[in-house]
Amino acid sequence: QVQLVESGGGLVQPGGSLRLSCAASGRIFSFNTMGWYRQAPGKERELVASIGSGRSANYADFVKGRFTISRDNAKKSVYLQMNSLKPEDTAVYYCNMGVLTTDLYDMDYWGKGTLVTVSS
């Protein structure tokens, strides 16, 4: 079993910054792609950014130039630096990790989410 725990969400004013973290624990052999998704009230969950095992990153158009995703395999963690935040960035942000377990199964795991509210 693998658990993901996000942290770093909160209330921030427009134009401000937040850094989200997601740490994994459990029976992990290695990691594949890691990513951040978000879901705003009344909307579907959408991809924000992803980063491959080779550290190539992809971003949704609505965050390009403002958000940066990074990972630290040794710390079993993925991060999302969010700058120039806008009210429309308000959502629950979810961490996602592709994991090769110690039983050599490729599995996909989700965190429970952390709320980001951008408001004055």
PDB file of C-alpha atoms in Angstrom:
ATOM      1  CA  GLN A   1       0.000   0.000   0.000  1.00  0.00           C
ATOM      2  CA  VAL A   2       1.147   3.500  -0.833  1.00  0.00           C
ATOM      3  CA  GLN A   3      -0.097   6.750   0.686  1.00  0.00           C
ATOM      4  CA  LEU A   4       0.273  10.283  -0.653  1.00  0.00           C
ATOM      5  CA  VAL A   5      -0.096  13.304   1.590  1.00  0.00           C
ATOM      6  CA  GLU A   6      -0.320  16.836   0.219  1.00  0.00           C
ATOM      7  CA  SER A   7       0.478  19.993   2.139  1.00  0.00           C
ATOM      8  CA  GLY A   8       0.952  23.693   1.532  1.00  0.00           C
ATOM      9  CA  GLY A   9      -2.509  24.800   0.534  1.00  0.00           C
ATOM     10  CA  GLY A  10      -4.251  27.777   2.053  1.00  0.00           C
ATOM     11  CA  LEU A  11      -5.614  31.249   1.480  1.00  0.00           C
ATOM     12  CA  VAL A  12      -3.546  33.674  -0.585  1.00  0.00           C
ATOM     13  CA  GLN A  13      -4.219  37.028  -2.186  1.00  0.00           C
ATOM     14  CA  PRO A  14      -4.229  37.449  -5.966  1.00  0.00           C
ATOM     15  CA  GLY A  15      -0.680  37.789  -7.216  1.00  0.00           C
ATOM     16  CA  GLY A  16       0.680  35.791  -4.307  1.00  0.00           C
ATOM     17  CA  SER A  17       2.546  32.505  -4.182  1.00  0.00           C
ATOM     18  CA  LEU A  18       2.179  29.095  -2.605  1.00  0.00           C
ATOM     19  CA  ARG A  19       4.263  25.949  -2.705  1.00  0.00           C
ATOM     20  CA  LEU A  20       2.503  22.616  -2.594  1.00  0.00           C
ATOM     21  CA  SER A  21       4.256  19.458  -1.477  1.00  0.00           C
ATOM     22  CA  CYS A  22       3.276  15.833  -1.778  1.00  0.00           C
ATOM     23  CA  ALA A  23       5.100  13.064   0.055  1.00  0.00           C
ATOM     24  CA  ALA A  24       4.695   9.367  -0.576  1.00  0.00           C
ATOM     25  CA  SER A  25       5.150   6.484   1.817  1.00  0.00           C
ATOM     26  CA  GLY A  26       4.715   2.746   1.663  1.00  0.00           C
ATOM     27  CA  ARG A  27       5.937  -0.128  -0.462  1.00  0.00           C
ATOM     28  CA  ILE A  28       7.633   1.816  -3.223  1.00  0.00           C
ATOM     29  CA  PHE A  29      10.286   0.415  -5.521  1.00  0.00           C
ATOM     30  CA  SER A  30      10.469   3.327  -7.949  1.00  0.00           C
ATOM     31  CA  PHE A  31       8.437   6.200  -9.360  1.00  0.00           C
ATOM     32  CA  ASN A  32       7.113   6.903 -12.834  1.00  0.00           C
ATOM     33  CA  THR A  33       5.339  10.106 -13.801  1.00  0.00           C
ATOM     34  CA  MET A  34       4.231  12.450 -11.020  1.00  0.00           C
ATOM     35  CA  GLY A  35       1.655  15.163 -11.410  1.00  0.00           C
ATOM     36  CA  TRP A  36      -0.671  17.718  -9.933  1.00  0.00           C
ATOM     37  CA  TYR A  37      -4.347  18.002 -10.804  1.00  0.00           C
ATOM     38  CA  ARG A  38      -7.005  20.347  -9.588  1.00  0.00           C
ATOM     39  CA  GLN A  39     -10.760  20.424  -9.267  1.00  0.00           C
ATOM     40  CA  ALA A  40     -12.722  23.614  -8.845  1.00  0.00           C
ATOM     41  CA  PRO A  41     -16.298  23.598  -7.515  1.00  0.00           C
ATOM     42  CA  GLY A  42     -18.691  22.370 -10.170  1.00  0.00           C
ATOM     43  CA  LYS A  43     -15.913  21.469 -12.569  1.00  0.00           C
ATOM     44  CA  GLU A  44     -14.113  18.298 -13.572  1.00  0.00           C
ATOM     45  CA  ARG A  45     -10.656  17.426 -12.355  1.00  0.00           C
ATOM     46  CA  GLU A  46      -7.984  18.721 -14.720  1.00  0.00           C
ATOM     47  CA  LEU A  47      -4.261  18.263 -15.168  1.00  0.00           C
ATOM     48  CA  VAL A  48      -2.143  21.166 -13.959  1.00  0.00           C
ATOM     49  CA  ALA A  49       1.366  19.812 -14.508  1.00  0.00           C
ATOM     50  CA  SER A  50       3.253  16.553 -14.763  1.00  0.00           C
ATOM     51  CA  ILE A  51       6.892  15.535 -14.580  1.00  0.00           C
ATOM     52  CA  GLY A  52       8.360  12.334 -15.947  1.00  0.00           C
ATOM     53  CA  SER A  53      11.034  10.122 -14.485  1.00  0.00           C
ATOM     54  CA  GLY A  54      13.535  11.955 -16.686  1.00  0.00           C
ATOM     55  CA  ARG A  55      12.266  15.219 -15.226  1.00  0.00           C
ATOM     56  CA  SER A  56      10.661  16.459 -18.407  1.00  0.00           C
ATOM     57  CA  ALA A  57       7.740  18.653 -17.395  1.00  0.00           C
ATOM     58  CA  ASN A  58       4.434  19.428 -19.041  1.00  0.00           C
ATOM     59  CA  TYR A  59       2.067  22.226 -18.084  1.00  0.00           C
ATOM     60  CA  ALA A  60      -1.502  23.131 -18.802  1.00  0.00           C
ATOM     61  CA  ASP A  61      -1.716  26.310 -20.854  1.00  0.00           C
ATOM     62  CA  PHE A  62      -3.467  28.136 -18.035  1.00  0.00           C
ATOM     63  CA  VAL A  63      -0.437  27.804 -15.705  1.00  0.00           C
ATOM     64  CA  LYS A  64       2.495  28.103 -18.120  1.00  0.00           C
ATOM     65  CA  GLY A  65       4.969  30.682 -16.920  1.00  0.00           C
ATOM     66  CA  ARG A  66       3.400  30.837 -13.466  1.00  0.00           C
ATOM     67  CA  PHE A  67       3.709  27.329 -11.980  1.00  0.00           C
ATOM     68  CA  THR A  68       6.748  25.058 -11.722  1.00  0.00           C
ATOM     69  CA  ILE A  69       6.659  21.359 -10.949  1.00  0.00           C
ATOM     70  CA  SER A  70       9.646  19.521  -9.497  1.00  0.00           C
ATOM     71  CA  ARG A  71      10.382  16.179  -7.906  1.00  0.00           C
ATOM     72  CA  ASP A  72      12.813  14.625  -5.467  1.00  0.00           C
ATOM     73  CA  ASN A  73      12.827  10.844  -5.736  1.00  0.00           C
ATOM     74  CA  ALA A  74      15.064  10.442  -2.692  1.00  0.00           C
ATOM     75  CA  LYS A  75      12.480  12.293  -0.623  1.00  0.00           C
ATOM     76  CA  LYS A  76       9.621  10.500  -2.410  1.00  0.00           C
ATOM     77  CA  SER A  77       8.118  13.893  -3.107  1.00  0.00           C
ATOM     78  CA  VAL A  78       6.728  16.147  -5.792  1.00  0.00           C
ATOM     79  CA  TYR A  79       6.277  19.897  -5.516  1.00  0.00           C
ATOM     80  CA  LEU A  80       4.307  22.630  -7.224  1.00  0.00           C
ATOM     81  CA  GLN A  81       5.534  26.199  -6.959  1.00  0.00           C
ATOM     82  CA  MET A  82       2.640  28.497  -7.781  1.00  0.00           C
ATOM     83  CA  ASN A  83       3.323  32.158  -8.503  1.00  0.00           C
ATOM     84  CA  SER A  84       1.142  35.017  -9.725  1.00  0.00           C
ATOM     85  CA  LEU A  85      -1.924  33.250  -8.425  1.00  0.00           C
ATOM     86  CA  LYS A  86      -5.331  34.244  -9.776  1.00  0.00           C
ATOM     87  CA  PRO A  87      -8.811  33.792  -8.286  1.00  0.00           C
ATOM     88  CA  GLU A  88      -9.512  31.241 -11.014  1.00  0.00           C
ATOM     89  CA  ASP A  89      -6.726  29.066  -9.570  1.00  0.00           C
ATOM     90  CA  THR A  90      -8.955  28.392  -6.578  1.00  0.00           C
ATOM     91  CA  ALA A  91      -9.468  24.636  -6.366  1.00  0.00           C
ATOM     92  CA  VAL A  92      -8.600  21.479  -4.502  1.00  0.00           C
ATOM     93  CA  TYR A  93      -5.194  20.364  -5.729  1.00  0.00           C
ATOM     94  CA  TYR A  94      -4.462  16.656  -5.920  1.00  0.00           C
ATOM     95  CA  CYS A  95      -1.134  14.889  -6.140  1.00  0.00           C
ATOM     96  CA  ASN A  96      -0.808  11.864  -8.414  1.00  0.00           C
ATOM     97  CA  MET A  97       2.073   9.415  -8.661  1.00  0.00           C
ATOM     98  CA  GLY A  98       2.797   6.424 -10.829  1.00  0.00           C
ATOM     99  CA  VAL A  99       4.529   3.867  -8.649  1.00  0.00           C
ATOM    100  CA  LEU A 100       6.249   0.567  -9.210  1.00  0.00           C
ATOM    101  CA  THR A 101       5.575  -1.212  -5.930  1.00  0.00           C
ATOM    102  CA  THR A 102       7.951  -3.558  -4.180  1.00  0.00           C
ATOM    103  CA  ASP A 103       5.736  -6.366  -5.516  1.00  0.00           C
ATOM    104  CA  LEU A 104       6.575  -5.038  -8.999  1.00  0.00           C
ATOM    105  CA  TYR A 105       3.087  -3.821  -9.815  1.00  0.00           C
ATOM    106  CA  ASP A 106       2.597  -0.564 -11.733  1.00  0.00           C
ATOM    107  CA  MET A 107       0.041   1.375  -9.750  1.00  0.00           C
ATOM    108  CA  ASP A 108      -1.468   4.854  -9.805  1.00  0.00           C
ATOM    109  CA  TYR A 109      -2.043   6.683  -6.531  1.00  0.00           C
ATOM    110  CA  TRP A 110      -3.822   9.866  -5.494  1.00  0.00           C
ATOM    111  CA  GLY A 111      -3.613  12.095  -2.474  1.00  0.00           C
ATOM    112  CA  LYS A 112      -6.705  13.385  -0.704  1.00  0.00           C
ATOM    113  CA  GLY A 113      -6.139  16.935  -1.901  1.00  0.00           C
ATOM    114  CA  THR A 114      -5.258  20.307  -0.459  1.00  0.00           C
ATOM    115  CA  LEU A 115      -7.421  23.401  -0.857  1.00  0.00           C
ATOM    116  CA  VAL A 116      -5.987  26.516  -2.484  1.00  0.00           C
ATOM    117  CA  THR A 117      -8.094  29.656  -2.219  1.00  0.00           C
ATOM    118  CA  VAL A 118      -7.060  32.806  -4.044  1.00  0.00           C
ATOM    119  CA  SER A 119      -9.038  35.759  -2.800  1.00  0.00           C
ATOM    120  CA  SER A 120      -8.617  39.285  -1.544  1.00  0.00           C
TER     121      SER A 120
END
